[in-house]
Short mmCIF file of C-alpha atoms and ligand atoms in Angstrom, two decimals:
data_model
loop_
_atom_site.label_atom_id
_atom_site.label_comp_id
_atom_site.label_asym_id
_atom_site.label_seq_id
_atom_site.Cartn_x
_atom_site.Cartn_y
_atom_site.Cartn_z
CA MET I 1 14.80 -141.41 63.05
CA VAL I 2 16.55 -144.31 64.74
CA TYR I 3 14.76 -146.20 67.41
CA CYS I 4 16.92 -146.79 70.40
CA PRO I 5 15.51 -149.79 72.43
CA ALA I 6 17.44 -148.63 75.53
CA VAL I 7 15.63 -145.31 75.71
CA ARG I 8 14.02 -144.46 78.96
CA ARG I 9 10.26 -144.46 78.41
CA ILE I 10 8.26 -141.60 79.83
CA TYR I 11 4.56 -142.15 80.38
CA LEU I 12 2.59 -138.95 80.08
CA ASP I 13 -0.87 -140.32 79.30
CA HIS I 14 -2.43 -140.71 82.77
CA THR I 15 -5.71 -139.37 81.44
CA ALA I 16 -6.06 -142.51 79.31
CA THR I 17 -5.22 -144.80 82.19
CA THR I 18 -2.94 -145.18 85.15
CA PRO I 19 -0.71 -148.05 86.44
CA LEU I 20 -2.19 -150.13 89.28
CA ASP I 21 -1.01 -148.95 92.68
CA PRO I 22 0.67 -151.89 94.42
CA ARG I 23 -1.49 -151.18 97.57
CA VAL I 24 -4.56 -151.63 95.40
CA PHE I 25 -3.17 -154.86 94.08
CA GLU I 26 -2.63 -156.18 97.70
CA ALA I 27 -6.24 -155.10 98.55
CA MET I 28 -7.53 -157.20 95.68
CA ARG I 29 -5.26 -160.27 96.12
CA PRO I 30 -7.46 -162.25 98.62
CA PHE I 31 -10.39 -162.15 96.25
CA TRP I 32 -8.39 -163.48 93.31
CA THR I 33 -6.76 -166.32 95.30
CA GLY I 34 -9.21 -167.43 97.98
CA ALA I 35 -12.39 -165.49 98.69
CA PHE I 36 -14.35 -166.36 95.55
CA GLY I 37 -17.94 -166.33 96.87
CA ASN I 38 -20.90 -164.87 94.98
CA PRO I 39 -22.37 -161.95 96.94
CA SER I 40 -25.87 -163.15 96.16
CA SER I 41 -25.39 -166.59 97.66
CA VAL I 42 -26.93 -167.03 101.08
CA HIS I 43 -24.29 -169.40 102.48
CA TRP I 44 -21.13 -168.46 104.34
CA HIS I 45 -18.99 -167.93 101.17
CA GLY I 46 -21.61 -165.66 99.78
CA ARG I 47 -22.06 -163.69 102.98
CA GLN I 48 -18.30 -163.03 103.17
CA ALA I 49 -18.29 -161.74 99.63
CA ARG I 50 -21.38 -159.57 100.28
CA MET I 51 -19.77 -158.04 103.37
CA GLU I 52 -16.63 -157.13 101.33
CA LEU I 53 -18.72 -155.74 98.49
CA GLU I 54 -20.74 -153.53 100.83
CA LYS I 55 -17.57 -152.36 102.61
CA ALA I 56 -16.24 -151.20 99.30
CA ARG I 57 -19.49 -149.48 98.41
CA GLU I 58 -19.56 -147.64 101.70
CA ALA I 59 -16.00 -146.37 101.29
CA ILE I 60 -16.55 -145.08 97.77
CA ALA I 61 -19.92 -143.56 98.62
CA ALA I 62 -18.41 -141.77 101.69
CA ALA I 63 -15.60 -140.37 99.47
CA ILE I 64 -18.17 -138.52 97.29
CA GLY I 65 -20.58 -137.56 100.01
CA ALA I 66 -23.22 -140.19 99.13
CA GLN I 67 -25.10 -142.80 100.94
CA PRO I 68 -24.03 -146.42 100.21
CA GLY I 69 -27.54 -147.19 98.85
CA GLU I 70 -27.00 -144.50 96.19
CA LEU I 71 -23.90 -146.10 94.66
CA PHE I 72 -24.17 -148.73 91.92
CA PHE I 73 -21.24 -150.65 90.56
CA THR I 74 -20.75 -150.83 86.79
CA SER I 75 -18.00 -151.93 84.39
CA GLY I 76 -16.53 -148.36 84.19
CA GLY I 77 -17.08 -144.80 83.13
CA THR I 78 -18.49 -145.67 79.77
CA GLU I 79 -21.23 -147.88 81.24
CA SER I 80 -22.02 -145.43 84.02
CA ASP I 81 -22.42 -142.61 81.46
CA ASN I 82 -24.58 -144.81 79.26
CA LEU I 83 -26.76 -145.94 82.29
CA ALA I 84 -27.12 -142.37 83.61
CA VAL I 85 -28.09 -140.76 80.25
CA ALA I 86 -30.14 -143.45 78.61
CA GLY I 87 -31.56 -144.71 81.88
CA ALA I 88 -32.72 -141.30 83.10
CA ALA I 89 -34.06 -140.23 79.66
CA ARG I 90 -35.99 -143.46 79.18
CA ALA I 91 -37.48 -143.41 82.69
CA ALA I 92 -38.65 -139.75 82.19
CA ARG I 93 -40.53 -140.47 78.96
CA ALA I 94 -43.61 -141.66 80.73
CA ALA I 95 -43.76 -138.29 82.52
CA GLY I 96 -43.76 -136.45 79.16
CA ARG I 97 -40.13 -135.31 79.43
CA ASN I 98 -38.39 -136.14 76.17
CA ARG I 99 -35.47 -133.67 75.89
CA VAL I 100 -31.84 -134.19 76.82
CA VAL I 101 -29.29 -131.40 76.91
CA THR I 102 -25.56 -131.90 76.80
CA SER I 103 -22.29 -130.20 75.56
CA ALA I 104 -20.25 -130.87 72.45
CA ALA I 105 -17.15 -131.22 74.75
CA GLU I 106 -18.51 -134.41 76.48
CA HIS I 107 -16.87 -137.80 76.29
CA HIS I 108 -18.24 -140.02 73.53
CA ALA I 109 -19.81 -142.26 76.15
CA VAL I 110 -22.29 -139.38 76.69
CA LEU I 111 -22.45 -138.00 73.13
CA ASP I 112 -23.01 -141.29 71.47
CA THR I 113 -25.70 -142.29 73.98
CA CYS I 114 -27.44 -138.96 73.29
CA GLU I 115 -27.25 -139.71 69.58
CA ALA I 116 -28.82 -143.13 70.15
CA LEU I 117 -31.61 -141.50 72.14
CA GLY I 118 -32.16 -139.15 69.21
CA GLY I 119 -32.81 -142.24 67.11
CA GLU I 120 -35.46 -143.21 69.62
CA GLY I 121 -37.28 -139.95 69.11
CA CYS I 122 -35.78 -138.01 71.97
CA GLU I 123 -35.03 -134.31 71.31
CA VAL I 124 -31.31 -133.82 71.87
CA VAL I 125 -29.71 -130.37 72.34
CA VAL I 126 -25.92 -130.24 72.10
CA LEU I 127 -24.53 -126.97 73.35
CA ARG I 128 -21.34 -125.58 71.90
CA PRO I 129 -18.74 -124.79 74.57
CA ASP I 130 -16.87 -121.52 74.71
CA GLY I 131 -13.23 -121.21 73.66
CA THR I 132 -12.16 -122.74 76.97
CA GLY I 133 -14.27 -125.82 76.65
CA ARG I 134 -16.98 -124.76 79.05
CA VAL I 135 -20.72 -124.33 78.78
CA SER I 136 -22.30 -121.74 81.02
CA ALA I 137 -25.31 -122.08 83.42
CA GLU I 138 -27.03 -119.34 81.35
CA ALA I 139 -26.69 -121.43 78.14
CA VAL I 140 -28.02 -124.49 79.92
CA ALA I 141 -30.89 -122.49 81.48
CA GLN I 142 -31.92 -121.31 77.95
CA ALA I 143 -31.81 -124.80 76.51
CA ALA I 144 -33.56 -126.62 79.39
CA ASP I 145 -37.31 -126.40 79.80
CA GLY I 146 -40.26 -128.26 81.42
CA ARG I 147 -39.87 -131.04 78.81
CA THR I 148 -36.34 -131.73 79.73
CA ALA I 149 -35.54 -135.07 81.30
CA LEU I 150 -31.79 -134.64 81.87
CA VAL I 151 -28.78 -132.39 81.42
CA SER I 152 -25.41 -134.05 81.23
CA VAL I 153 -22.33 -131.84 81.53
CA MET I 154 -18.94 -133.18 82.67
CA HIS I 155 -17.07 -132.04 85.80
CA GLY I 156 -13.61 -132.04 84.31
CA ASN I 157 -12.74 -132.40 80.57
CA ASN I 158 -10.45 -135.35 79.79
CA GLU I 159 -8.84 -133.72 76.84
CA VAL I 160 -8.20 -130.13 77.86
CA GLY I 161 -8.70 -130.31 81.57
CA THR I 162 -11.25 -127.47 81.86
CA ILE I 163 -13.28 -127.73 85.05
CA THR I 164 -17.06 -126.98 84.75
CA ARG I 165 -18.93 -125.07 87.34
CA VAL I 166 -21.36 -127.95 87.82
CA ARG I 167 -23.24 -126.45 90.78
CA GLU I 168 -24.33 -123.38 88.83
CA ILE I 169 -25.55 -125.62 86.01
CA ALA I 170 -27.30 -128.00 88.39
CA ASP I 171 -29.20 -125.05 89.94
CA ALA I 172 -30.40 -123.97 86.45
CA VAL I 173 -31.42 -127.58 85.62
CA HIS I 174 -33.34 -128.08 88.86
CA ALA I 175 -35.30 -124.87 88.23
CA HIS I 176 -36.99 -126.95 85.52
CA ALA I 177 -37.28 -129.98 87.70
CA ALA I 178 -34.98 -131.89 85.33
CA LEU I 179 -32.07 -134.19 86.38
CA MET I 180 -28.47 -133.28 86.44
CA HIS I 181 -25.75 -135.79 85.44
CA SER I 182 -22.07 -135.14 85.58
CA ASP I 183 -19.10 -137.23 84.48
CA ALA I 184 -16.44 -137.04 87.16
CA VAL I 185 -14.11 -139.71 85.76
CA GLN I 186 -11.18 -137.29 85.56
CA THR I 187 -11.89 -135.25 88.68
CA LEU I 188 -12.28 -137.74 91.54
CA GLY I 189 -8.95 -137.87 93.33
CA LYS I 190 -7.71 -134.69 91.60
CA ILE I 191 -10.13 -132.02 92.98
CA PRO I 192 -12.84 -132.30 95.65
CA VAL I 193 -15.91 -134.26 94.39
CA ASP I 194 -19.01 -134.09 96.60
CA VAL I 195 -22.43 -134.98 95.13
CA LYS I 196 -24.25 -132.61 97.49
CA GLU I 197 -21.94 -129.67 96.88
CA LEU I 198 -22.12 -130.28 93.06
CA GLY I 199 -25.86 -130.65 93.32
CA VAL I 200 -26.02 -133.60 90.96
CA ASP I 201 -28.63 -136.38 90.72
CA LEU I 202 -26.27 -138.72 88.83
CA LEU I 203 -22.47 -138.86 88.89
CA THR I 204 -20.06 -141.12 86.94
CA VAL I 205 -16.72 -142.36 88.39
CA SER I 206 -14.18 -144.94 87.16
CA ALA I 207 -11.34 -146.79 88.94
CA HIS I 208 -8.62 -147.03 86.37
CA LYS I 209 -8.02 -143.32 86.15
CA MET I 210 -6.86 -143.25 89.84
CA TYR I 211 -4.47 -146.24 90.03
CA GLY I 212 -7.32 -148.74 90.41
CA PRO I 213 -8.20 -151.72 88.29
CA LYS I 214 -9.73 -151.46 84.81
CA GLY I 215 -13.24 -152.75 84.26
CA ILE I 216 -15.01 -151.19 87.27
CA GLY I 217 -16.75 -147.92 87.82
CA ALA I 218 -19.81 -146.67 89.63
CA LEU I 219 -22.80 -144.50 89.12
CA TYR I 220 -24.18 -142.37 92.00
CA VAL I 221 -27.94 -142.13 91.73
CA ARG I 222 -29.55 -139.72 94.16
CA ARG I 223 -32.20 -141.48 96.26
CA GLY I 224 -35.64 -141.37 94.53
CA THR I 225 -34.21 -140.82 90.99
CA ALA I 226 -36.02 -142.87 88.37
CA LEU I 227 -33.65 -144.90 86.16
CA GLU I 228 -34.37 -147.49 83.60
CA PRO I 229 -31.77 -150.31 83.69
CA LEU I 230 -29.82 -151.04 80.51
CA MET I 231 -29.68 -154.80 81.20
CA ARG I 232 -32.03 -157.39 82.63
CA GLY I 233 -30.99 -160.41 84.69
CA GLY I 234 -30.59 -161.52 88.24
CA GLY I 235 -31.51 -158.30 90.00
CA GLN I 236 -28.05 -157.47 91.38
CA GLU I 237 -27.40 -153.81 92.32
CA ARG I 238 -31.11 -153.60 93.14
CA GLY I 239 -32.01 -154.26 89.61
CA ARG I 240 -30.25 -151.31 88.22
CA ARG I 241 -27.17 -153.22 87.00
CA PRO I 242 -27.80 -156.91 87.00
CA GLY I 243 -24.87 -159.43 86.76
CA THR I 244 -22.66 -161.06 89.38
CA GLU I 245 -20.63 -158.37 91.08
CA ASN I 246 -16.79 -158.52 90.93
CA VAL I 247 -15.76 -158.24 94.65
CA ALA I 248 -11.98 -158.04 93.79
CA LEU I 249 -12.43 -155.11 91.53
CA ALA I 250 -14.80 -153.35 93.97
CA ALA I 251 -12.27 -153.82 96.80
CA GLY I 252 -9.51 -152.49 94.49
CA PHE I 253 -11.66 -149.53 93.52
CA ALA I 254 -12.39 -148.73 97.20
CA LYS I 255 -8.66 -148.87 98.08
CA ALA I 256 -7.78 -146.63 95.08
CA VAL I 257 -10.40 -144.07 96.05
CA GLU I 258 -9.15 -144.16 99.70
CA ILE I 259 -5.56 -143.48 98.61
CA ALA I 260 -6.51 -140.90 95.96
CA VAL I 261 -8.57 -138.85 98.39
CA ALA I 262 -5.96 -139.09 101.25
CA GLU I 263 -3.11 -138.01 98.91
CA MET I 264 -5.08 -135.59 96.79
CA GLU I 265 -4.00 -132.30 98.23
CA ALA I 266 -0.24 -132.84 98.04
CA GLU I 267 -0.28 -134.85 94.86
CA SER I 268 -2.53 -132.39 92.94
CA GLU I 269 -0.18 -129.60 93.90
CA ARG I 270 2.83 -131.60 92.65
CA LEU I 271 1.10 -132.48 89.40
CA ALA I 272 0.09 -128.88 88.81
CA SER I 273 3.70 -127.80 89.31
CA LEU I 274 4.90 -130.36 86.74
CA ARG I 275 2.20 -129.21 84.30
CA ASP I 276 3.12 -125.57 84.80
CA SER I 277 6.85 -126.31 84.27
CA LEU I 278 6.04 -128.11 81.04
CA GLN I 279 3.75 -125.38 79.90
CA ALA I 280 6.42 -122.65 80.57
CA LEU I 281 9.19 -124.59 78.80
CA ILE I 282 7.01 -125.31 75.69
CA LEU I 283 5.76 -121.79 75.38
CA ALA I 284 9.31 -120.42 75.75
CA ARG I 285 10.82 -122.84 73.19
CA PHE I 286 8.14 -123.14 70.56
CA PRO I 287 6.53 -119.85 69.49
CA ALA I 288 3.77 -121.62 67.53
CA ALA I 289 2.48 -123.44 70.66
CA VAL I 290 -0.91 -122.49 71.99
CA ILE I 291 -2.55 -123.82 75.20
CA ASN I 292 -5.99 -125.42 74.96
CA GLY I 293 -8.44 -125.21 77.88
CA HIS I 294 -9.29 -122.86 80.66
CA PRO I 295 -6.21 -120.77 81.77
CA ALA I 296 -7.05 -121.05 85.47
CA GLU I 297 -9.94 -123.39 86.23
CA ARG I 298 -8.37 -126.58 84.98
CA LEU I 299 -7.32 -130.01 86.27
CA PRO I 300 -3.82 -130.21 87.70
CA HIS I 301 -2.60 -133.23 85.59
CA ILE I 302 -3.52 -132.18 82.08
CA LEU I 303 -1.65 -129.97 79.54
CA ASN I 304 -3.09 -129.78 76.03
CA ILE I 305 -1.14 -127.84 73.39
CA SER I 306 -1.62 -127.26 69.70
CA PHE I 307 0.77 -125.94 67.15
CA ASP I 308 -0.85 -123.01 65.37
CA ASN I 309 -1.18 -123.93 61.69
CA SER I 310 -0.80 -120.37 60.58
CA ARG I 311 2.77 -120.42 61.88
CA VAL I 312 3.93 -123.98 61.33
CA SER I 313 2.48 -126.89 59.39
CA LEU I 314 2.69 -130.13 61.40
CA GLU I 315 1.05 -133.44 60.83
CA GLY I 316 -0.35 -134.58 64.17
CA GLU I 317 -0.02 -138.30 63.52
CA THR I 318 3.67 -137.91 62.58
CA LEU I 319 4.22 -135.83 65.69
CA LEU I 320 2.74 -138.41 67.91
CA LEU I 321 4.58 -141.33 66.29
CA ASN I 322 7.92 -139.59 66.52
CA MET I 323 7.34 -138.79 70.17
CA ASP I 324 6.61 -142.46 70.67
CA LEU I 325 9.71 -143.53 68.84
CA LEU I 326 11.76 -141.23 71.14
CA GLY I 327 10.12 -142.95 74.15
CA VAL I 328 7.38 -140.52 75.16
CA SER I 329 3.85 -141.90 75.47
CA VAL I 330 1.50 -139.03 74.86
CA THR I 331 -1.68 -138.67 72.86
CA SER I 332 -3.32 -136.29 70.45
CA GLY I 333 -6.72 -136.45 71.93
CA SER I 334 -8.89 -138.86 73.90
CA ALA I 335 -7.46 -142.39 73.87
CA CYS I 336 -10.78 -143.76 72.72
CA SER I 337 -10.65 -141.92 69.34
CA SER I 338 -6.94 -141.54 68.77
CA GLY I 339 -6.84 -144.71 66.68
CA SER I 340 -8.80 -142.88 63.98
CA MET I 341 -6.62 -139.81 64.13
CA GLN I 342 -9.53 -137.46 63.49
CA PRO I 343 -9.10 -133.97 64.94
CA SER I 344 -10.52 -133.88 68.49
CA HIS I 345 -14.24 -133.12 68.63
CA VAL I 346 -13.54 -131.15 71.82
CA LEU I 347 -11.02 -128.86 70.11
CA LEU I 348 -13.20 -128.39 67.09
CA ALA I 349 -16.19 -127.48 69.35
CA MET I 350 -13.98 -124.99 71.12
CA GLY I 351 -13.30 -123.28 67.80
CA ARG I 352 -9.82 -124.46 66.86
CA ASP I 353 -9.38 -124.86 63.13
CA PRO I 354 -9.07 -128.51 61.96
CA ARG I 355 -5.36 -128.32 61.00
CA THR I 356 -4.25 -126.74 64.28
CA ALA I 357 -6.46 -129.23 66.11
CA ARG I 358 -4.71 -132.08 64.34
CA ALA I 359 -1.30 -130.81 65.49
CA THR I 360 -2.07 -131.34 69.14
CA LEU I 361 -0.43 -133.09 72.05
CA ARG I 362 -2.05 -133.91 75.35
CA PHE I 363 0.35 -134.52 78.16
CA SER I 364 -1.13 -135.90 81.38
CA PHE I 365 0.89 -136.45 84.56
CA GLY I 366 0.76 -139.03 87.31
CA LYS I 367 2.45 -140.33 90.39
CA GLY I 368 5.51 -141.71 88.67
CA ASN I 369 6.47 -138.42 86.89
CA THR I 370 9.20 -136.03 88.04
CA GLU I 371 10.67 -132.73 86.89
CA ASP I 372 13.26 -134.81 85.07
CA ASP I 373 10.51 -136.27 82.94
CA VAL I 374 9.36 -132.70 82.10
CA ASP I 375 12.92 -131.60 80.97
CA GLU I 376 13.41 -134.85 79.06
CA ALA I 377 10.04 -134.64 77.35
CA VAL I 378 10.82 -131.07 76.18
CA ARG I 379 14.18 -132.12 74.91
CA ARG I 380 12.72 -134.92 72.90
CA LEU I 381 9.86 -132.73 71.61
CA ASN I 382 12.48 -130.28 70.46
CA GLU I 383 14.30 -133.10 68.58
CA VAL I 384 11.05 -134.23 66.92
CA LEU I 385 10.05 -130.68 65.88
CA SER I 386 13.57 -129.84 64.60
CA ARG I 387 13.38 -132.84 62.32
CA MET I 388 9.77 -132.26 61.23
CA THR I 389 10.39 -128.67 60.37
CA ALA I 390 13.91 -129.01 58.86
C1 PLP M 1 -14.29 -138.15 81.05
C2 PLP M 1 -14.31 -139.60 80.73
N1 PLP M 1 -15.52 -140.25 80.80
C3 PLP M 1 -15.60 -141.55 80.57
C4 PLP M 1 -14.58 -142.36 80.24
C5 PLP M 1 -14.71 -143.78 80.03
O1 PLP M 1 -14.26 -144.49 81.15
P1 PLP M 1 -13.92 -146.06 81.15
O2 PLP M 1 -12.62 -146.18 80.44
O3 PLP M 1 -13.86 -146.42 82.55
O4 PLP M 1 -15.04 -146.72 80.44
C6 PLP M 1 -13.31 -141.71 80.12
C7 PLP M 1 -12.08 -142.52 79.74
O5 PLP M 1 -11.26 -142.04 78.96
C8 PLP M 1 -13.20 -140.31 80.46
O6 PLP M 1 -12.03 -139.70 80.42
#
């Protein structure tokens, strides 16, 4: 295959990250160039920074139906997940609650934290999702009990796009007076996210999945929820996340959330239409293609397809590399683990056989994509598959 440097690149990996919106960049600019104060300083420079930080906190909290005092800035989704799961589990130990329940389809930020808690003597229950990637409220109700500290189940899956019915699970969790955490990194800005409607005690969000800056996220912590901090230090974020706050990133995050929520309805409809076009074209052209995820209750921007190994034998890594050589940036699973090229833990948990799971592509759409990109991606996929199966 000959690499043509002039090829128009098509970015279809918005689940991994998104480009920065120029309006977000403008919102951050003053804090990189002039307004450098430390929000903890009592003098004028500090007070200006504090004011901007709290403005950002208010905007993000309002977007998810929370109070500003319930929102804590972190370095991103990974840290928020770690803080929610480990922080709540460790805080609940004193009350005799030493069990954590989660799903095998979670992001590694949750799964690996649960594993670490297991090493500390915590009883960890990992529920297997159904074939669509979902765990049911009934399964959670059976696994949770009076010794359960926390249940962590994501709102929208980053690999297959399946949306979880978080409210039903939260009700089952609260029947045992346990805490409910949900990872909403992929859902905020794509579908409505309201902490009260979801019934969660803890909720994770991250800026760089919605055209905001990398390196900032937030954790919603319902008022009165006990949480052990992961770090010790200067007492910032009311002791829950010490370290000098980054006002520029917070202002950018707030702007990104504001834009994402304002544009959500129209943009999600547009993304779903691109996803559906791609799905229809792929299914029509490639008989071995199978769709992963829930057929209806799924995020608008994600299309995850595998090539059934009983019909065609494809090496996932070669598939991915050839798509890249032809100018299409896609992934075979979550960006965090794609370096290792292991079959996706989510697809395996959903029951896909390892060979089929390896022959998987995840396409995820964003603002810059058009129907032209869909047609061109299918044309290039066709070229790759013709060569690989010749
Ligand atoms: C569902 C989900 N949770 C958590 C994360 C981690 O977020 P961050 O990259 O902000 O650490 C990701 C990123 O891929 C994600 O998709």
